mmCIF file of N, CA and C in Angstrom:
data_model
loop_
_atom_site.group_PDB
_atom_site.id
_atom_site.type_symbol
_atom_site.label_atom_id
_atom_site.label_comp_id
_atom_site.label_asym_id
_atom_site.label_seq_id
_atom_site.Cartn_x
_atom_site.Cartn_y
_atom_site.Cartn_z
ATOM 1 N N UNK A 1 0.827 -1.194 0.000
ATOM 2 C CA UNK A 1 0.000 0.000 0.000
ATOM 3 C C UNK A 1 0.872 1.260 0.000
ATOM 4 N N UNK A 2 1.901 1.268 0.818
ATOM 5 C CA UNK A 2 2.819 2.413 0.867
ATOM 6 C C UNK A 2 3.544 2.579 -0.468
ATOM 7 N N UNK A 3 3.872 1.458 -1.116
ATOM 8 C CA UNK A 3 4.533 1.518 -2.422
ATOM 9 C C UNK A 3 3.641 2.179 -3.458
ATOM 10 N N UNK A 4 2.356 1.857 -3.441
ATOM 11 C CA UNK A 4 1.409 2.443 -4.382
ATOM 12 C C UNK A 4 1.294 3.942 -4.154
ATOM 13 N N UNK A 5 1.232 4.343 -2.894
ATOM 14 C CA UNK A 5 1.169 5.772 -2.570
ATOM 15 C C UNK A 5 2.399 6.489 -3.110
ATOM 16 N N UNK A 6 3.572 5.909 -2.904
ATOM 17 C CA UNK A 6 4.801 6.545 -3.383
ATOM 18 C C UNK A 6 4.835 6.615 -4.904
ATOM 19 N N UNK A 7 4.342 5.588 -5.575
ATOM 20 C CA UNK A 7 4.276 5.609 -7.041
ATOM 21 C C UNK A 7 3.383 6.747 -7.522
ATOM 22 N N UNK A 8 2.249 6.933 -6.861
ATOM 23 C CA UNK A 8 1.330 8.001 -7.254
ATOM 24 C C UNK A 8 1.938 9.380 -6.988
ATOM 25 N N UNK A 9 2.616 9.532 -5.869
ATOM 26 C CA UNK A 9 3.288 10.801 -5.552
ATOM 27 C C UNK A 9 4.354 11.084 -6.600
ATOM 28 N N UNK A 10 5.144 10.070 -6.934
ATOM 29 C CA UNK A 10 6.201 10.244 -7.937
ATOM 30 C C UNK A 10 5.614 10.617 -9.292
ATOM 31 N N UNK A 11 4.511 9.969 -9.670
ATOM 32 C CA UNK A 11 3.883 10.272 -10.959
ATOM 33 C C UNK A 11 3.373 11.717 -10.967
ATOM 34 N N UNK A 12 2.674 12.113 -9.908
ATOM 35 C CA UNK A 12 2.174 13.491 -9.824
ATOM 36 C C UNK A 12 3.308 14.502 -9.842
ATOM 37 N N UNK A 13 4.379 14.191 -9.127
ATOM 38 C CA UNK A 13 5.540 15.082 -9.093
ATOM 39 C C UNK A 13 6.098 15.285 -10.501
ATOM 40 N N UNK A 14 6.228 14.209 -11.244
ATOM 41 C CA UNK A 14 6.733 14.310 -12.613
ATOM 42 C C UNK A 14 5.768 15.039 -13.535
ATOM 43 N N UNK A 15 4.495 14.671 -13.451
ATOM 44 C CA UNK A 15 3.477 15.260 -14.330
ATOM 45 C C UNK A 15 3.299 16.752 -14.056
ATOM 46 N N UNK A 16 3.013 17.083 -12.810
ATOM 47 C CA UNK A 16 2.791 18.493 -12.481
ATOM 48 C C UNK A 16 4.077 19.299 -12.603
ATOM 49 N N UNK A 17 5.205 18.690 -12.229
ATOM 50 C CA UNK A 17 6.482 19.386 -12.337
ATOM 51 C C UNK A 17 6.806 19.800 -13.754
ATOM 52 N N UNK A 18 6.516 18.921 -14.700
ATOM 53 C CA UNK A 18 6.792 19.267 -16.099
ATOM 54 C C UNK A 18 5.835 20.346 -16.594
ATOM 55 N N UNK A 19 4.588 20.324 -16.141
ATOM 56 C CA UNK A 19 3.631 21.369 -16.540
ATOM 57 C C UNK A 19 4.018 22.720 -15.937
ATOM 58 N N UNK A 20 4.429 22.714 -14.673
ATOM 59 C CA UNK A 20 4.843 23.960 -14.019
ATOM 60 C C UNK A 20 6.101 24.502 -14.688
ATOM 61 N N UNK A 21 7.079 23.645 -14.902
ATOM 62 C CA UNK A 21 8.344 24.076 -15.518
ATOM 63 C C UNK A 21 8.131 24.582 -16.936
ATOM 64 N N UNK A 22 7.177 23.987 -17.638
ATOM 65 C CA UNK A 22 6.900 24.404 -19.005
ATOM 66 C C UNK A 22 5.965 25.596 -19.116
ATOM 67 N N UNK A 23 5.528 26.123 -17.973
ATOM 68 C CA UNK A 23 4.614 27.265 -17.994
ATOM 69 C C UNK A 23 3.217 26.921 -18.455
ATOM 70 N N UNK A 24 2.866 25.652 -18.429
ATOM 71 C CA UNK A 24 1.552 25.190 -18.888
ATOM 72 C C UNK A 24 0.542 25.040 -17.764
ATOM 73 N N UNK A 25 0.998 25.038 -16.522
ATOM 74 C CA UNK A 25 0.119 24.785 -15.383
ATOM 75 C C UNK A 25 -0.745 26.006 -15.089
ATOM 76 N N UNK A 26 -2.004 25.736 -14.746
ATOM 77 C CA UNK A 26 -2.864 26.820 -14.276
ATOM 78 C C UNK A 26 -2.678 26.940 -12.762
ATOM 79 N N UNK A 27 -3.355 27.880 -12.157
ATOM 80 C CA UNK A 27 -3.147 28.110 -10.726
ATOM 81 C C UNK A 27 -3.618 26.946 -9.860
ATOM 82 N N UNK A 28 -4.618 26.227 -10.306
ATOM 83 C CA UNK A 28 -5.051 25.057 -9.544
ATOM 84 C C UNK A 28 -3.949 23.997 -9.536
ATOM 85 N N UNK A 29 -3.338 23.761 -10.680
ATOM 86 C CA UNK A 29 -2.233 22.814 -10.740
ATOM 87 C C UNK A 29 -1.035 23.313 -9.930
ATOM 88 N N UNK A 30 -0.776 24.624 -9.959
ATOM 89 C CA UNK A 30 0.298 25.197 -9.149
ATOM 90 C C UNK A 30 0.050 24.957 -7.661
ATOM 91 N N UNK A 31 -1.200 25.088 -7.229
ATOM 92 C CA UNK A 31 -1.543 24.853 -5.834
ATOM 93 C C UNK A 31 -1.293 23.395 -5.460
ATOM 94 N N UNK A 32 -1.744 22.478 -6.290
ATOM 95 C CA UNK A 32 -1.535 21.060 -6.002
ATOM 96 C C UNK A 32 -0.046 20.714 -6.000
ATOM 97 N N UNK A 33 0.693 21.295 -6.914
ATOM 98 C CA UNK A 33 2.128 21.038 -6.973
ATOM 99 C C UNK A 33 2.828 21.609 -5.729
ATOM 100 N N UNK A 34 2.415 22.801 -5.306
ATOM 101 C CA UNK A 34 2.996 23.396 -4.095
ATOM 102 C C UNK A 34 2.717 22.511 -2.889
ATOM 103 N N UNK A 35 1.513 21.985 -2.789
ATOM 104 C CA UNK A 35 1.171 21.095 -1.686
ATOM 105 C C UNK A 35 2.007 19.818 -1.757
ATOM 106 N N UNK A 36 2.163 19.288 -2.939
ATOM 107 C CA UNK A 36 2.989 18.097 -3.138
ATOM 108 C C UNK A 36 4.434 18.357 -2.714
ATOM 109 N N UNK A 37 4.962 19.510 -3.119
ATOM 110 C CA UNK A 37 6.333 19.868 -2.739
ATOM 111 C C UNK A 37 6.481 19.992 -1.224
ATOM 112 N N UNK A 38 5.544 20.665 -0.610
ATOM 113 C CA UNK A 38 5.644 20.930 0.818
ATOM 114 C C UNK A 38 5.364 19.735 1.703
ATOM 115 N N UNK A 39 4.435 18.886 1.295
ATOM 116 C CA UNK A 39 4.013 17.798 2.162
ATOM 117 C C UNK A 39 4.669 16.459 1.863
ATOM 118 N N UNK A 40 4.970 16.202 0.612
ATOM 119 C CA UNK A 40 5.468 14.873 0.245
ATOM 120 C C UNK A 40 6.919 14.864 -0.225
ATOM 121 N N UNK A 41 7.387 15.976 -0.761
ATOM 122 C CA UNK A 41 8.745 16.012 -1.297
ATOM 123 C C UNK A 41 9.708 16.744 -0.364
ATOM 124 N N UNK A 42 9.212 17.241 0.738
ATOM 125 C CA UNK A 42 10.023 17.951 1.730
ATOM 126 C C UNK A 42 10.802 19.109 1.110
ATOM 127 N N UNK A 43 10.086 19.880 0.275
ATOM 128 C CA UNK A 43 10.671 21.047 -0.384
ATOM 129 C C UNK A 43 9.777 22.274 -0.183
ATOM 130 N N UNK A 44 9.502 22.653 1.068
ATOM 131 C CA UNK A 44 8.599 23.781 1.281
ATOM 132 C C UNK A 44 9.111 25.096 0.693
ATOM 133 N N UNK A 45 10.417 25.275 0.650
ATOM 134 C CA UNK A 45 10.956 26.515 0.076
ATOM 135 C C UNK A 45 10.615 26.629 -1.403
ATOM 136 N N UNK A 46 10.528 25.509 -2.100
ATOM 137 C CA UNK A 46 10.159 25.523 -3.515
ATOM 138 C C UNK A 46 8.669 25.760 -3.703
ATOM 139 N N UNK A 47 7.870 25.453 -2.688
ATOM 140 C CA UNK A 47 6.421 25.642 -2.781
ATOM 141 C C UNK A 47 6.021 27.110 -2.631
ATOM 142 N N UNK A 48 6.764 27.848 -1.830
ATOM 143 C CA UNK A 48 6.374 29.220 -1.509
ATOM 144 C C UNK A 48 6.244 30.143 -2.716
ATOM 145 N N UNK A 49 7.177 30.148 -3.676
ATOM 146 C CA UNK A 49 7.004 31.038 -4.833
ATOM 147 C C UNK A 49 5.749 30.723 -5.650
ATOM 148 N N UNK A 50 5.395 29.457 -5.723
ATOM 149 C CA UNK A 50 4.165 29.088 -6.443
ATOM 150 C C UNK A 50 2.947 29.658 -5.737
ATOM 151 N N UNK A 51 2.950 29.553 -4.422
ATOM 152 C CA UNK A 51 1.822 30.082 -3.644
ATOM 153 C C UNK A 51 1.750 31.599 -3.749
ATOM 154 N N UNK A 52 2.899 32.255 -3.699
ATOM 155 C CA UNK A 52 2.927 33.713 -3.827
ATOM 156 C C UNK A 52 2.435 34.161 -5.201
ATOM 157 N N UNK A 53 2.768 33.389 -6.227
ATOM 158 C CA UNK A 53 2.287 33.710 -7.574
ATOM 159 C C UNK A 53 0.769 33.601 -7.644
ATOM 160 N N UNK A 54 0.224 32.579 -7.033
ATOM 161 C CA UNK A 54 -1.235 32.416 -7.007
ATOM 162 C C UNK A 54 -1.875 33.627 -6.334
ATOM 163 N N UNK A 55 -1.275 34.080 -5.244
ATOM 164 C CA UNK A 55 -1.839 35.224 -4.520
ATOM 165 C C UNK A 55 -1.823 36.498 -5.354
ATOM 166 N N UNK A 56 -0.858 36.641 -6.244
ATOM 167 C CA UNK A 56 -0.821 37.842 -7.087
ATOM 168 C C UNK A 56 -1.781 37.744 -8.266
ATOM 169 N N UNK A 57 -2.124 36.533 -8.676
ATOM 170 C CA UNK A 57 -2.945 36.348 -9.870
ATOM 171 C C UNK A 57 -4.428 36.128 -9.593
ATOM 172 N N UNK A 58 -4.753 35.606 -8.438
ATOM 173 C CA UNK A 58 -6.146 35.266 -8.141
ATOM 174 C C UNK A 58 -6.843 36.377 -7.369
ATOM 175 N N UNK A 59 -8.139 36.431 -7.518
ATOM 176 C CA UNK A 59 -8.962 37.342 -6.736
ATOM 177 C C UNK A 59 -8.992 36.877 -5.286
ATOM 178 N N UNK A 60 -9.015 37.823 -4.357
ATOM 179 C CA UNK A 60 -9.059 37.474 -2.941
ATOM 180 C C UNK A 60 -10.318 36.695 -2.580
ATOM 181 N N UNK A 61 -11.314 36.730 -3.418
ATOM 182 C CA UNK A 61 -12.561 36.012 -3.161
ATOM 183 C C UNK A 61 -12.521 34.560 -3.638
ATOM 184 N N UNK A 62 -11.509 34.190 -4.385
ATOM 185 C CA UNK A 62 -11.481 32.841 -4.963
ATOM 186 C C UNK A 62 -11.003 31.810 -3.948
ATOM 187 N N UNK A 63 -11.458 30.595 -4.129
ATOM 188 C CA UNK A 63 -11.030 29.505 -3.247
ATOM 189 C C UNK A 63 -9.541 29.227 -3.416
ATOM 190 N N UNK A 64 -9.019 29.417 -4.632
ATOM 191 C CA UNK A 64 -7.588 29.200 -4.857
ATOM 192 C C UNK A 64 -6.749 30.183 -4.038
ATOM 193 N N UNK A 65 -7.187 31.420 -4.011
ATOM 194 C CA UNK A 65 -6.478 32.438 -3.224
ATOM 195 C C UNK A 65 -6.470 32.040 -1.750
ATOM 196 N N UNK A 66 -7.636 31.680 -1.223
ATOM 197 C CA UNK A 66 -7.732 31.331 0.195
ATOM 198 C C UNK A 66 -6.877 30.106 0.528
ATOM 199 N N UNK A 67 -6.904 29.096 -0.325
ATOM 200 C CA UNK A 67 -6.109 27.893 -0.072
ATOM 201 C C UNK A 67 -4.615 28.196 -0.144
ATOM 202 N N UNK A 68 -4.209 28.985 -1.122
ATOM 203 C CA UNK A 68 -2.795 29.360 -1.253
ATOM 204 C C UNK A 68 -2.357 30.179 -0.046
ATOM 205 N N UNK A 69 -3.188 31.114 0.370
ATOM 206 C CA UNK A 69 -2.872 31.949 1.528
ATOM 207 C C UNK A 69 -2.749 31.092 2.795
ATOM 208 N N UNK A 70 -3.681 30.185 2.986
ATOM 209 C CA UNK A 70 -3.652 29.325 4.172
ATOM 210 C C UNK A 70 -2.428 28.416 4.171
ATOM 211 N N UNK A 71 -2.115 27.845 3.020
ATOM 212 C CA UNK A 71 -0.987 26.928 2.979
ATOM 213 C C UNK A 71 0.345 27.675 3.129
ATOM 214 N N UNK A 72 0.448 28.851 2.530
ATOM 215 C CA UNK A 72 1.649 29.673 2.698
ATOM 216 C C UNK A 72 1.825 30.048 4.171
ATOM 217 N N UNK A 73 0.752 30.427 4.823
ATOM 218 C CA UNK A 73 0.806 30.756 6.245
ATOM 219 C C UNK A 73 1.258 29.538 7.057
ATOM 220 N N UNK A 74 0.751 28.383 6.721
ATOM 221 C CA UNK A 74 1.149 27.148 7.401
ATOM 222 C C UNK A 74 2.650 26.896 7.231
ATOM 223 N N UNK A 75 3.149 27.021 5.996
ATOM 224 C CA UNK A 75 4.574 26.794 5.749
ATOM 225 C C UNK A 75 5.442 27.798 6.503
ATOM 226 N N UNK A 76 5.013 29.035 6.548
ATOM 227 C CA UNK A 76 5.777 30.056 7.266
ATOM 228 C C UNK A 76 5.758 29.795 8.775
ATOM 229 N N UNK A 77 4.651 29.306 9.293
ATOM 230 C CA UNK A 77 4.567 28.944 10.709
ATOM 231 C C UNK A 77 5.509 27.786 11.008
ATOM 232 N N UNK A 78 5.563 26.815 10.107
ATOM 233 C CA UNK A 78 6.483 25.689 10.268
ATOM 234 C C UNK A 78 7.930 26.176 10.275
ATOM 235 N N UNK A 79 8.249 27.130 9.411
ATOM 236 C CA UNK A 79 9.598 27.715 9.384
ATOM 237 C C UNK A 79 9.928 28.370 10.717
ATOM 238 N N UNK A 80 8.969 29.122 11.240
ATOM 239 C CA UNK A 80 9.184 29.799 12.518
ATOM 240 C C UNK A 80 9.414 28.790 13.643
ATOM 241 N N UNK A 81 8.654 27.707 13.634
ATOM 242 C CA UNK A 81 8.821 26.676 14.661
ATOM 243 C C UNK A 81 10.189 26.018 14.570
ATOM 244 N N UNK A 82 10.645 25.765 13.345
ATOM 245 C CA UNK A 82 11.972 25.171 13.165
ATOM 246 C C UNK A 82 13.070 26.115 13.623
ATOM 247 N N UNK A 83 12.925 27.403 13.324
ATOM 248 C CA UNK A 83 13.921 28.380 13.760
ATOM 249 C C UNK A 83 13.971 28.449 15.273
ATOM 250 N N UNK A 84 12.817 28.423 15.926
ATOM 251 C CA UNK A 84 12.776 28.454 17.392
ATOM 252 C C UNK A 84 13.449 27.226 17.974
ATOM 253 N N UNK A 85 13.303 26.093 17.336
ATOM 254 C CA UNK A 85 13.929 24.857 17.799
ATOM 255 C C UNK A 85 15.445 24.971 17.740
ATOM 256 N N UNK A 86 15.941 25.584 16.666
ATOM 257 C CA UNK A 86 17.391 25.741 16.523
ATOM 258 C C UNK A 86 17.960 26.721 17.544
ATOM 259 N N UNK A 87 17.164 27.663 17.998
ATOM 260 C CA UNK A 87 17.641 28.652 18.946
ATOM 261 C C UNK A 87 17.730 28.109 20.363
ATOM 262 N N UNK A 88 16.964 27.071 20.643
ATOM 263 C CA UNK A 88 16.959 26.486 22.003
ATOM 264 C C UNK A 88 18.219 25.743 22.312
#
């Protein structure tokens, strides 16, 4: 079961990654790719620019804007927690 999950994550990473890199991805795909980067690929720093781009392109009333804003806030909170851990 874990192997199947990893195969699906790898496939999505390749598929969405090529669309994002090629400039073909829409903001919904950018959001999913950012989530994939942050949650499954352990690359939150790579997710942040995608989320920031969504925030500049989407209306504040859209669900994409709200999800991008919430996830960016979550990633920044995680960064703050990690920094506090290093200071202790």
